[in-house]
Coordinates of C-alpha atoms in Angstrom, one line a residue:
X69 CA -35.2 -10.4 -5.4
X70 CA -34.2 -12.6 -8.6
X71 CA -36.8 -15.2 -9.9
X72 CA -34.8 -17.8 -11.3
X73 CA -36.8 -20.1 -13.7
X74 CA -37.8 -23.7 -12.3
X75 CA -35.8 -25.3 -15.2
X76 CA -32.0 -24.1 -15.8
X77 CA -31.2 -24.0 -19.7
X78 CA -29.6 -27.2 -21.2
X79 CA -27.5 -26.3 -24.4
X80 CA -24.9 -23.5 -23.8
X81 CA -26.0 -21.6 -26.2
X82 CA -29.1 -20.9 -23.7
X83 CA -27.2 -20.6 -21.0
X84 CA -24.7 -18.0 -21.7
X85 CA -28.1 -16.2 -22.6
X86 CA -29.7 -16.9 -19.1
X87 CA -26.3 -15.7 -17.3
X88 CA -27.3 -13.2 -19.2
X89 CA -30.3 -11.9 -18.3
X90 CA -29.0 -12.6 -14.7
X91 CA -26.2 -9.9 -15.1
X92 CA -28.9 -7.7 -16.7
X93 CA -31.2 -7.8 -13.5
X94 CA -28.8 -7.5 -11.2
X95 CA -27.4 -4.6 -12.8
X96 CA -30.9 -2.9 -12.9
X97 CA -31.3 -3.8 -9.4
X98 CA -27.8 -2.3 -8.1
X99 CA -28.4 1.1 -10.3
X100 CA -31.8 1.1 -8.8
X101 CA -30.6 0.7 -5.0
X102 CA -27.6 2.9 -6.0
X103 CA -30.3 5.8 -6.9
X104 CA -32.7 5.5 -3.9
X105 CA -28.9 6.0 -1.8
X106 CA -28.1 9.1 -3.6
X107 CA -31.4 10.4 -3.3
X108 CA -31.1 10.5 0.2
X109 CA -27.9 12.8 -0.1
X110 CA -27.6 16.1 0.5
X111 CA -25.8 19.5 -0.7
X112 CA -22.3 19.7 -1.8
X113 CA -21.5 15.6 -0.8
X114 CA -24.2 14.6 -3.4
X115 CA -22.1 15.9 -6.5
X116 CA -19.4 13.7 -4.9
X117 CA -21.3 10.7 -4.2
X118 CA -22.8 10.6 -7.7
X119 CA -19.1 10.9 -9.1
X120 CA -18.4 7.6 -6.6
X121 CA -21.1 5.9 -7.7
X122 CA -20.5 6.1 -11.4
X123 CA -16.9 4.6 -10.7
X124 CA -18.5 2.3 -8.6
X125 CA -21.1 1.1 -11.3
X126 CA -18.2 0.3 -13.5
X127 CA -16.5 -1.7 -11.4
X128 CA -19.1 -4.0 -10.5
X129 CA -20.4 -4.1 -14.1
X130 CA -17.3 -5.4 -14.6
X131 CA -17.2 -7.6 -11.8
X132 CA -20.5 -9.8 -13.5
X133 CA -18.4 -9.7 -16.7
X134 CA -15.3 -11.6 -15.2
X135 CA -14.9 -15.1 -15.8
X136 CA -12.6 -17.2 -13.5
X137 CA -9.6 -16.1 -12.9
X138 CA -8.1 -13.0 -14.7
X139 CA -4.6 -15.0 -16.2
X140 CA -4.0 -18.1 -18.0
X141 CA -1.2 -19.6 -16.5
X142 CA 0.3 -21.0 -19.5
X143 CA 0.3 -17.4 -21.1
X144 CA 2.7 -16.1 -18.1
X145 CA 6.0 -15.4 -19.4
X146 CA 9.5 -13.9 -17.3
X147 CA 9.6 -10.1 -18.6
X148 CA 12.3 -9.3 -20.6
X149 CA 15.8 -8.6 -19.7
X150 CA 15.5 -5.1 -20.1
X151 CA 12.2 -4.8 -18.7
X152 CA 13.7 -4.5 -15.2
X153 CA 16.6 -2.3 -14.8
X154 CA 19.1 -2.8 -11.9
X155 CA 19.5 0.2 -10.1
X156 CA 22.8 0.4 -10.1
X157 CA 22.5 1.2 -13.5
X158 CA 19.9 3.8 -13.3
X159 CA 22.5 5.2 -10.4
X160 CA 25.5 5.2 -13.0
X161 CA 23.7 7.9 -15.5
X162 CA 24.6 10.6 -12.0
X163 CA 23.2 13.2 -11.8
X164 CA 22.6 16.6 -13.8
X165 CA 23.7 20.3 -12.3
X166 CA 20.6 21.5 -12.0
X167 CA 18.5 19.2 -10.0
X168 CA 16.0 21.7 -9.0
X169 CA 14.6 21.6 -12.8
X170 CA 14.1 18.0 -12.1
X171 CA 12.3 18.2 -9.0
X172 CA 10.2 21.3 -10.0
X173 CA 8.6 18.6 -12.4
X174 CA 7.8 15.7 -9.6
X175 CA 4.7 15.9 -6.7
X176 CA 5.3 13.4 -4.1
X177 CA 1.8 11.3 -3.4
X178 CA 1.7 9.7 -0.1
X179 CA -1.6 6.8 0.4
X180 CA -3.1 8.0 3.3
X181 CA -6.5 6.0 3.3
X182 CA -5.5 3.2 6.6
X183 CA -6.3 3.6 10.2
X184 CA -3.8 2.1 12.7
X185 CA -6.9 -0.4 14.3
X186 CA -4.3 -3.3 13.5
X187 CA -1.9 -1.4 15.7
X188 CA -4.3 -0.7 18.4
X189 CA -4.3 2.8 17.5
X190 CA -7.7 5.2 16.7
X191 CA -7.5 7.4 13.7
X192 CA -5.0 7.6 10.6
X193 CA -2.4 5.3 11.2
X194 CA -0.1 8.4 9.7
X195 CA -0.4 10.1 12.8
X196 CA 1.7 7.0 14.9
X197 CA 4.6 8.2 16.6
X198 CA 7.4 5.7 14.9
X199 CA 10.4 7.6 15.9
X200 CA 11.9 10.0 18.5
X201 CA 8.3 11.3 19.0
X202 CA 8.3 11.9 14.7
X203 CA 5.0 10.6 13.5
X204 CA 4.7 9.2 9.5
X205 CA 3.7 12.5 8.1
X206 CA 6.2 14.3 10.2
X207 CA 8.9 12.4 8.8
X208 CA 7.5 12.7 5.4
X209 CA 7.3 16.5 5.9
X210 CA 10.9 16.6 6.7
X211 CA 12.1 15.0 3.7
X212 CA 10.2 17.6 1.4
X213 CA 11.2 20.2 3.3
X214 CA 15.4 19.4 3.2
X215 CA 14.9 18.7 -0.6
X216 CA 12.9 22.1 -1.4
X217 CA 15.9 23.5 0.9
X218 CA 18.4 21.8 -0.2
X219 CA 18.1 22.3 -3.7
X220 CA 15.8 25.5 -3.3
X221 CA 12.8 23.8 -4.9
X222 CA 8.9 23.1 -5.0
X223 CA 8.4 19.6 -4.8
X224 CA 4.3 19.9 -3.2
X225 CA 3.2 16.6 -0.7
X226 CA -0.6 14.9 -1.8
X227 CA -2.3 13.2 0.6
X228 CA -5.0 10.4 -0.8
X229 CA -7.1 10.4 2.6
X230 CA -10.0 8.7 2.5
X231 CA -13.1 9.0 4.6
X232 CA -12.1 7.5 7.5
X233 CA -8.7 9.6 7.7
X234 CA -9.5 13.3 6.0
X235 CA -11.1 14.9 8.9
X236 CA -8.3 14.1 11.6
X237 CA -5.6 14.7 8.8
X238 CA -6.6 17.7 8.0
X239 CA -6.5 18.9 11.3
X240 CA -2.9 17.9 11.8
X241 CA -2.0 19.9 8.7
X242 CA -2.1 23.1 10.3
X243 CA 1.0 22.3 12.3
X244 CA 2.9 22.1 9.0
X245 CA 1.8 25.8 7.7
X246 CA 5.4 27.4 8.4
X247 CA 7.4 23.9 6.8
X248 CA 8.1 25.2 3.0
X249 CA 6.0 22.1 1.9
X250 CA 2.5 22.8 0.1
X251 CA 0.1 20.1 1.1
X252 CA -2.8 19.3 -0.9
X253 CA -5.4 16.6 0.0
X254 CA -7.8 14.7 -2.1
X255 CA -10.3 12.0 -1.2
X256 CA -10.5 8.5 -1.8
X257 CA -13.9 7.0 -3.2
X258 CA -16.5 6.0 -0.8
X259 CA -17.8 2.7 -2.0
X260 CA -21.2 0.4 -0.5
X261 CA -20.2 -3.1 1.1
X262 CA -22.2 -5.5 -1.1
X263 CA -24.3 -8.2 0.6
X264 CA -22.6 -11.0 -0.4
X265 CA -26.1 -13.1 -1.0
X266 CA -28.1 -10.7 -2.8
X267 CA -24.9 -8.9 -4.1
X268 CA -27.1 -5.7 -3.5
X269 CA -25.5 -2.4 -1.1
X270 CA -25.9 -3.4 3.0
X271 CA -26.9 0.6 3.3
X272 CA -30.4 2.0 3.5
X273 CA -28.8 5.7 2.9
X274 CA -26.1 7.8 2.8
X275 CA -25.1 8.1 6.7
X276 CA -21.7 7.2 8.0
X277 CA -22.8 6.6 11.7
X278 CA -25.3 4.1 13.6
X279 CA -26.3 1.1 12.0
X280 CA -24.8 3.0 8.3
X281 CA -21.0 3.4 9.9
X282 CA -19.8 -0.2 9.2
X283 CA -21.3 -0.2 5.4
X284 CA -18.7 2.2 3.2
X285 CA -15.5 1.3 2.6
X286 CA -12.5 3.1 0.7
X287 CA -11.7 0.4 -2.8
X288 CA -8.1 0.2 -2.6
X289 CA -5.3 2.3 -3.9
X290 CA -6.2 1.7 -7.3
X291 CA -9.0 4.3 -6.8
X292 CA -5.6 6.9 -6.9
X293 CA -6.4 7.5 -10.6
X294 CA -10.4 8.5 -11.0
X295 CA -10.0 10.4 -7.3
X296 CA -7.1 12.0 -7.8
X297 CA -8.8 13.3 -11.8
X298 CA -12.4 14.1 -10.4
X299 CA -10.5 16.3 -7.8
X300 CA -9.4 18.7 -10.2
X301 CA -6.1 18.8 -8.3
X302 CA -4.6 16.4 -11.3
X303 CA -5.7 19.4 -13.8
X304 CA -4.1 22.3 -11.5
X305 CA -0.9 19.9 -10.9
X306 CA -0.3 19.7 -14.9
X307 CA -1.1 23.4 -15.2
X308 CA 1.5 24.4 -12.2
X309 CA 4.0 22.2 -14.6
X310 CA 4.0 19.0 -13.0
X311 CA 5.0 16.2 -14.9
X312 CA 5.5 12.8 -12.5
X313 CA 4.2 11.7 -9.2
X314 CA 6.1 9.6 -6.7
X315 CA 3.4 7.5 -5.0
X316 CA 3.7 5.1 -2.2
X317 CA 2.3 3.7 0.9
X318 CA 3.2 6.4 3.9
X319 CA 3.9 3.3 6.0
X320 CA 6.7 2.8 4.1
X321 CA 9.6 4.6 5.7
X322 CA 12.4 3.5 3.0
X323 CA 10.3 5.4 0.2
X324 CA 12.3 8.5 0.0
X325 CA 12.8 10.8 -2.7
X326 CA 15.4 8.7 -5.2
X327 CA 17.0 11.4 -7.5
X328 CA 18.5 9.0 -9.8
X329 CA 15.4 7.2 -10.8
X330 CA 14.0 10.9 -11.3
X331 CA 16.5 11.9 -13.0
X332 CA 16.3 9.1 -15.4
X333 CA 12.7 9.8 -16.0
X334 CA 12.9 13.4 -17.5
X335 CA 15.8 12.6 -19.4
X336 CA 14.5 10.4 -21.6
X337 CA 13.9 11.5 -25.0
X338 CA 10.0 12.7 -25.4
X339 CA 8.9 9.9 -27.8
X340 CA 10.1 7.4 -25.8
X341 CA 9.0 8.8 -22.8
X342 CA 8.7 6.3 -20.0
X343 CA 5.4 6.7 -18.7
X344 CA 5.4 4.6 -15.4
X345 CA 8.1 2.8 -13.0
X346 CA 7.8 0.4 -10.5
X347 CA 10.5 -0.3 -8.0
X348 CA 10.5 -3.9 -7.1
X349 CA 13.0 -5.5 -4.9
X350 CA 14.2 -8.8 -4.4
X351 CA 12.2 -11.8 -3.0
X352 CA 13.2 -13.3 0.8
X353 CA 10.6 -16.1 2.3
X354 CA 9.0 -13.1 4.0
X355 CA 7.8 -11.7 0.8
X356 CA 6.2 -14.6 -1.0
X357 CA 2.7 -13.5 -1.0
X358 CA 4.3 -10.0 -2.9
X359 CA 2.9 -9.1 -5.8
X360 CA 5.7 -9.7 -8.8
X361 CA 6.3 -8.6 -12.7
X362 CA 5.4 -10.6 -15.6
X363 CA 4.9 -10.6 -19.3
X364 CA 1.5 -11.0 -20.5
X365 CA 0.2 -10.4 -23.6
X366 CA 3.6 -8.6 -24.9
X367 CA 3.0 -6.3 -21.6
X368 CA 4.6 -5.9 -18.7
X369 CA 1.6 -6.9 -15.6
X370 CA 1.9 -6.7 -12.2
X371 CA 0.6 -10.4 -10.7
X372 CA -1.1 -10.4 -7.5
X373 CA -1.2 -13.9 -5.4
X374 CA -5.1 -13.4 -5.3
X375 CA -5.4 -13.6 -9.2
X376 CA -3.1 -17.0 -9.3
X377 CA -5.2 -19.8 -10.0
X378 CA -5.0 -22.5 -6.5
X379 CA -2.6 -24.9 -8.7
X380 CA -0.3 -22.6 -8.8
X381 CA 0.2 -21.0 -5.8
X382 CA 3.1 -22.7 -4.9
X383 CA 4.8 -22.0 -7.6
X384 CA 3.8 -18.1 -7.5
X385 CA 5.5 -18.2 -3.8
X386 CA 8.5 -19.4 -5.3
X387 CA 11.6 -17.3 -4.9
X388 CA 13.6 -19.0 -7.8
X389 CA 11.1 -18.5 -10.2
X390 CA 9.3 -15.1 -9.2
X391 CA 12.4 -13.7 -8.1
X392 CA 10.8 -10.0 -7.4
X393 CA 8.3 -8.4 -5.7
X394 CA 6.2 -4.8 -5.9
X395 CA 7.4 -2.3 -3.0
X396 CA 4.4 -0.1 -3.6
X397 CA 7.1 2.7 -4.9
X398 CA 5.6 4.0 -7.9
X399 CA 6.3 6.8 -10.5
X400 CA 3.8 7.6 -12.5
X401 CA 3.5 10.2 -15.6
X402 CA 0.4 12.9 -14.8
X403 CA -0.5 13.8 -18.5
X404 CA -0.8 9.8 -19.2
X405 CA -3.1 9.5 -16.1
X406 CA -5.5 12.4 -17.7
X407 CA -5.1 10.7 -21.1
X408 CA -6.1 7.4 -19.8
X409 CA -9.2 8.8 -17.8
X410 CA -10.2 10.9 -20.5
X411 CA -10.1 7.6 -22.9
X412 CA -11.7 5.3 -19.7
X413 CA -8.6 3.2 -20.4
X414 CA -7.3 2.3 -17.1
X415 CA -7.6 -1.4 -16.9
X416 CA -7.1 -2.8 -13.6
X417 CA -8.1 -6.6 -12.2
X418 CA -11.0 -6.6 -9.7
X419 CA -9.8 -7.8 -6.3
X420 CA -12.9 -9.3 -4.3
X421 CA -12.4 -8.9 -1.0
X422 CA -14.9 -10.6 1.9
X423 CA -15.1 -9.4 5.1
X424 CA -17.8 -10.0 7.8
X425 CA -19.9 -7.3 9.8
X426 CA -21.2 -6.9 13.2
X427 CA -24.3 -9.7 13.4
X428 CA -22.5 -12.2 11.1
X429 CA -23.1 -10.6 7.7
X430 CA -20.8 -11.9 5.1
X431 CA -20.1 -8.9 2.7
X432 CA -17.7 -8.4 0.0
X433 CA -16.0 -5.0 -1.6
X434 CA -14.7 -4.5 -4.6
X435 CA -11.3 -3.0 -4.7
X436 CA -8.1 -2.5 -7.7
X437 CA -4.1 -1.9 -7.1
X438 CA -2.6 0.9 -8.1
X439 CA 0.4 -1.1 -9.9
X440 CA -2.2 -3.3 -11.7
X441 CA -2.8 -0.2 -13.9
X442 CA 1.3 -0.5 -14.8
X443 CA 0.2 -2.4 -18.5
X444 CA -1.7 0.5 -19.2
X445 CA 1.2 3.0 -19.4
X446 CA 3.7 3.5 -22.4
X447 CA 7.1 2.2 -21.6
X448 CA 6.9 0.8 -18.4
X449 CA 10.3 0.2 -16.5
X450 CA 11.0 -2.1 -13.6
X451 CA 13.5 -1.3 -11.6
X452 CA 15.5 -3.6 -9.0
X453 CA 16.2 -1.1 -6.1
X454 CA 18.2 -1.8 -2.7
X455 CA 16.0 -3.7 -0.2
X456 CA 16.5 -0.4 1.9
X457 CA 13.7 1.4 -0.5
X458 CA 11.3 -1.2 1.1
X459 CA 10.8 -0.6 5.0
X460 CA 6.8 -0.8 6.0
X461 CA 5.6 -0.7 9.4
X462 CA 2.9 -2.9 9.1
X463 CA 3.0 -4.5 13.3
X464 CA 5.1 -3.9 16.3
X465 CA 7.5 -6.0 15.1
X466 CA 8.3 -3.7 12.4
X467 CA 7.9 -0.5 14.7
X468 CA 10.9 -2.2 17.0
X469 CA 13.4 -2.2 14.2
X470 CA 12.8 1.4 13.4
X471 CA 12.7 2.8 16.6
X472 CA 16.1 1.0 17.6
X473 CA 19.9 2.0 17.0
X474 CA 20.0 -0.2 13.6
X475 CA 18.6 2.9 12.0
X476 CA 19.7 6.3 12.3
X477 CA 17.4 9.2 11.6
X478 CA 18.6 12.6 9.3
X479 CA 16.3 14.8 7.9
X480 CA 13.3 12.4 8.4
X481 CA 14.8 10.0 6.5
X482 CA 16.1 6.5 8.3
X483 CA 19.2 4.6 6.7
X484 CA 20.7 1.5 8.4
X485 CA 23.3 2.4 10.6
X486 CA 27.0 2.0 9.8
X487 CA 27.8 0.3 13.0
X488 CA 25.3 -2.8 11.6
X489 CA 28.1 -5.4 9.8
X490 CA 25.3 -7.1 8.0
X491 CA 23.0 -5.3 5.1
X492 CA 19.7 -7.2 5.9
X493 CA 17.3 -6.4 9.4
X494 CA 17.1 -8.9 12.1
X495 CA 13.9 -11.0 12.0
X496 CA 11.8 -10.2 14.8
X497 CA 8.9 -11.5 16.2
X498 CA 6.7 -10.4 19.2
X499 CA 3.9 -11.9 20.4
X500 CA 0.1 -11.0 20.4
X501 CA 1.0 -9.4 23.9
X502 CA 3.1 -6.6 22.4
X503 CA 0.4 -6.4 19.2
X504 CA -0.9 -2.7 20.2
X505 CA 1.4 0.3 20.2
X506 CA 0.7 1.0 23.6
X507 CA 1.2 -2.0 25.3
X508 CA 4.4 -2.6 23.1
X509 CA 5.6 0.9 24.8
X510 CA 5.1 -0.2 28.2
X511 CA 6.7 -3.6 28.0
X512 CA 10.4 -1.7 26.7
X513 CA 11.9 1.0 29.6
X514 CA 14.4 1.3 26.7
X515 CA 14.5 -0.3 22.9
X516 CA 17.4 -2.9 23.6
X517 CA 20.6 -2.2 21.5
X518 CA 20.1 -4.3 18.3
X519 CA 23.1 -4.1 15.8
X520 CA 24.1 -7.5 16.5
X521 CA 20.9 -8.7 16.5
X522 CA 19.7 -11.6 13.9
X523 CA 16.7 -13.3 15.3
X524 CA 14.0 -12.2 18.0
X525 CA 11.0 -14.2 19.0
X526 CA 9.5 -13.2 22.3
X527 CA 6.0 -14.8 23.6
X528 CA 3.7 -14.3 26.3
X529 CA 4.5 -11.4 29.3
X530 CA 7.8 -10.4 29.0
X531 CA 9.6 -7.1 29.5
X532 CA 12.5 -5.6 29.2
X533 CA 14.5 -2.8 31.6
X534 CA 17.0 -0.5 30.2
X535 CA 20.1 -1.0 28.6
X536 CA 19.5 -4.4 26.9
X537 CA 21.6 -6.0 24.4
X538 CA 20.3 -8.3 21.9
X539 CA 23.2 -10.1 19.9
X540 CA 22.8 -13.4 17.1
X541 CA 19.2 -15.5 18.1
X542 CA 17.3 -14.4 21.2
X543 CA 14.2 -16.4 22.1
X544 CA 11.9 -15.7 25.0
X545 CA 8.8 -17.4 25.6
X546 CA 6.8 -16.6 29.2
X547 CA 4.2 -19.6 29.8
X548 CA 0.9 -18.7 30.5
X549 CA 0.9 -17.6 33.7
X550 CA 4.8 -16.7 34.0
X551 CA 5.8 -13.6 33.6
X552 CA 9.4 -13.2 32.3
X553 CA 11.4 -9.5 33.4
X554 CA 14.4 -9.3 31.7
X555 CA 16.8 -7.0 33.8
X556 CA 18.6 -3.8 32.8
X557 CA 21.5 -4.4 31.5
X558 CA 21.7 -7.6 30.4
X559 CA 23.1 -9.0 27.6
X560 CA 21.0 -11.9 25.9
X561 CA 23.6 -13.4 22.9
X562 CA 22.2 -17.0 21.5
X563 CA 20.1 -17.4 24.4
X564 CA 16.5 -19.0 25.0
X565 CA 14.7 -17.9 28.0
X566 CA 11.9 -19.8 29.0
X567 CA 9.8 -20.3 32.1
X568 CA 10.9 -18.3 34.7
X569 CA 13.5 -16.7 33.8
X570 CA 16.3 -19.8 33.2
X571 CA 18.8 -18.8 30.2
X572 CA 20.1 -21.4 28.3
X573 CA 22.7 -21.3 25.8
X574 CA 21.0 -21.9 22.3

């Protein structure tokens, strides 16, 4: 506990010295509870814990540093032209005859940390079947696998699992051992939840079941660069001759592969070497709380909606002045990750994130963004892909687009099909009835024919039988206490359904 003196300092002078002394004995105090943890560890796991805990101390040492938020508003400035590249120009360069040098020099990283609890599901939410029985990984897999076929390559898959997800992953990864894909795995950092009151760790030791399972938690993607080092599988990457990673979330089914942009990465000339891209994509009102590109400081800075001070949040959800947002697609250069570890030069903005445990305890973790590391890097590129790059299965909702006949499926990769006149996805919207996977499953005898589908909202209990077409805006809401079956066959075009099943021209 913290004595705080009866009288607070008057002059500021005294009280930037008080604040102080604070940060000082909290410090003390966290290093001190962060000791009696790892004394209870044992073996093997305490080597790793300590190598946690050391990040960890950094990051909430710099936590008590920050003051307010992390921009000035009026020191935000639109990156330069040439800062983000279209794609299409990227595309123009083509392509060299030997694109197995190229690939030989990339590792694909997948972010494997999540659980599919929001989807209903137990375990990695990797392992969710999204298409003709083909789970995340599987899909994944078979991308690798037709591009070390196609081009007779060795482009290797890493896994960031974290604790939650490494013991089930790696089990999975047996079923792979004939695919000609090597698959390495490294593990995320396991953090403490910090009591938000006495901003001291909620655990009493290192356990990860009973009362202890609900105190850990895995800091956010950013932790990609000090795992992914302290692993030693960065070090044997570089050494195999390695020189990017492709990294992104492996929710995100558009994030294939993209030759071009690799192609324009090891083409460069060595002093000007670009060090780190970041696909970004443009803005629609869906994507307003997206992460976007700015100048800062003569860098370019990924800006995050939780670092935008509250006056300006309307502005920052503007799509005619933030025009782009972060896809989570990012290449990054390997030797500048070592060189910035090495140098403890990664720089990237604390997000503070609350969350509230069994018996009402308000905790808060501590977590970073992989992108936020992006004005770190030397030469840093934007580049504008096609919306298609972006495709996350976040809900239901988003499993039903995949899963239908808008998207066709080759070589675990989905495109939009050629059937679908227009280039953006139907908005769809189920309701909390259809919010776990295998509820949703039950409430579809077949996923309705979609091509000529722009808007779906469905509410309440509502099923569908086989053979359903869904053209233009289709609304269906079941009152409580209705249930609404909508027959095989039929064809729904403009319609609202309500009630008990009465369709009405919309």
């Amino acid at each position: 506990k913290l004595c705080l003196s009866k009288e607070l300092p008057s002059n500021s002078n005294e009280m930037a010295q008080f604040q102080e002394v604070m940060r000082q004995q909290l410090e003390s105090s966290m290093h001190a509870e962060l000791e009696k943890l790892l004394g209870t560890a044992k073996g093997a796991k305490a080597e790793v814990s300590k190598k946690d805990f050391e990040g960890f101390r950094k990051l909430f040492h710099r936590f008590l540093q920050v003051k307010g938020p992390s921009v000035e508003w009026s020191k935000i400035n639109r990156p330069p032209e040439d800062s983000i590249q279209p794609y299409d120009k990227i595309k123009a360069k083509g392509l060299p005859d030997n694109i197995a040098d190229s690939l030989n020099k990339l590792v694909v990283v997948k972010l494997n940390g999540g659980l599919g609890t929001s989807m209903g599901c137990k375990g990695p939410k990797s392992l969710i079947s999204v298409r003709n029985e083909n789970t995340f990984l599987d899909l994944t897999v078979k991308q690798i696998e037709h591009l070390n076929k196609t081009y007779n390559a060795d482009v290797p898959l890493v896994l960031m699992n974290s604790f939650n997800t490494d013991e089930d992953t790696k089990k999975i990864l047996q079923k792979y051992t004939h695919h000609r894909v090597k698959i390495h795995t490294f593990n995320q950092s396991r953090y403490p939840r910090i009591n938000k009151e006495s901003l001291l760790p909620v655990a009493k030791d290192m356990a990860m079941t009973g009362e202890n399972a609900d105190v850990w938690y895995p800091p956010g993607h950013g932790d990609i660069y000090a795992s992914f080092f302290n692993s030693g599988l960065l070090e044997q990457l570089i050494a195999e001759g390695k020189e990017y990673i492709f990294v992104s979330n492996i929710d995100n089914l558009g994030a294939t592969v993209d030759l071009y942009i690799l192609n324009h990465l090891v083409s460069q000339p060595n002093g000007k070497r670009c060090e780190f891209i970041m696909e970004v994509t443009d803005k629609t009102r869906a994507d307003v709380k997206g992460g976007t590109l700015i100048q800062y400081d003569g860098k370019l800075r990924l800006l995050e909606i939780a670092q935008v001070p509250k006056a300006h949040v309307d502005e920052f959800k503007s799509v005619s002045k933030f025009k782009i947002f972060n896809t989570n697609n990012l290449w990054i250069s390997l030797s500048a990750i070592k060189r910035l570890q090495e140098q403890n030069a990664m720089d990237m903005e604390i997000i503070v994130n609350p969350k509230t445990l069994d018996g009402d305890l308000n905790v808060i973790q501590l977590e970073t963004a992989v992108g936020a590391a992006i004005k770190c890097f030397d030469n840093a590129l934007g580049i504008n892909v096609p919306r298609s790059r972006f495709l996350p299965v976040k809900t239901t909702s988003d499993l039903l687009l995949v899963m239908s006949n808008l998207y066709s499926l080759e070589a675990g990769s989905l495109t939009m099909s050629e059937r679908r006149e227009f280039p953006t996805t139907p908005h769809v919207k189920l309701g909390s009835s259809f919010t776990k996977v295998q509820e949703y499953l039950t409430r579809f005898e077949s996923i309705p024919d979609m091509l000529e589908l722009d808007h779906l909202t469905v509410s309440g209990d509502v099923t569908f039988g086989k053979h359903v077409s869904l053209k233009g805006t289709v609304i269906i809401i079941a009152n409580h206490g209705d249930r609404i079956d909508i027959p095989a066959g039929s064809m729904l075009e403009n319609k609202i359904v309500s009630g008990n099943l009465r369709i009405l021209d919309h």
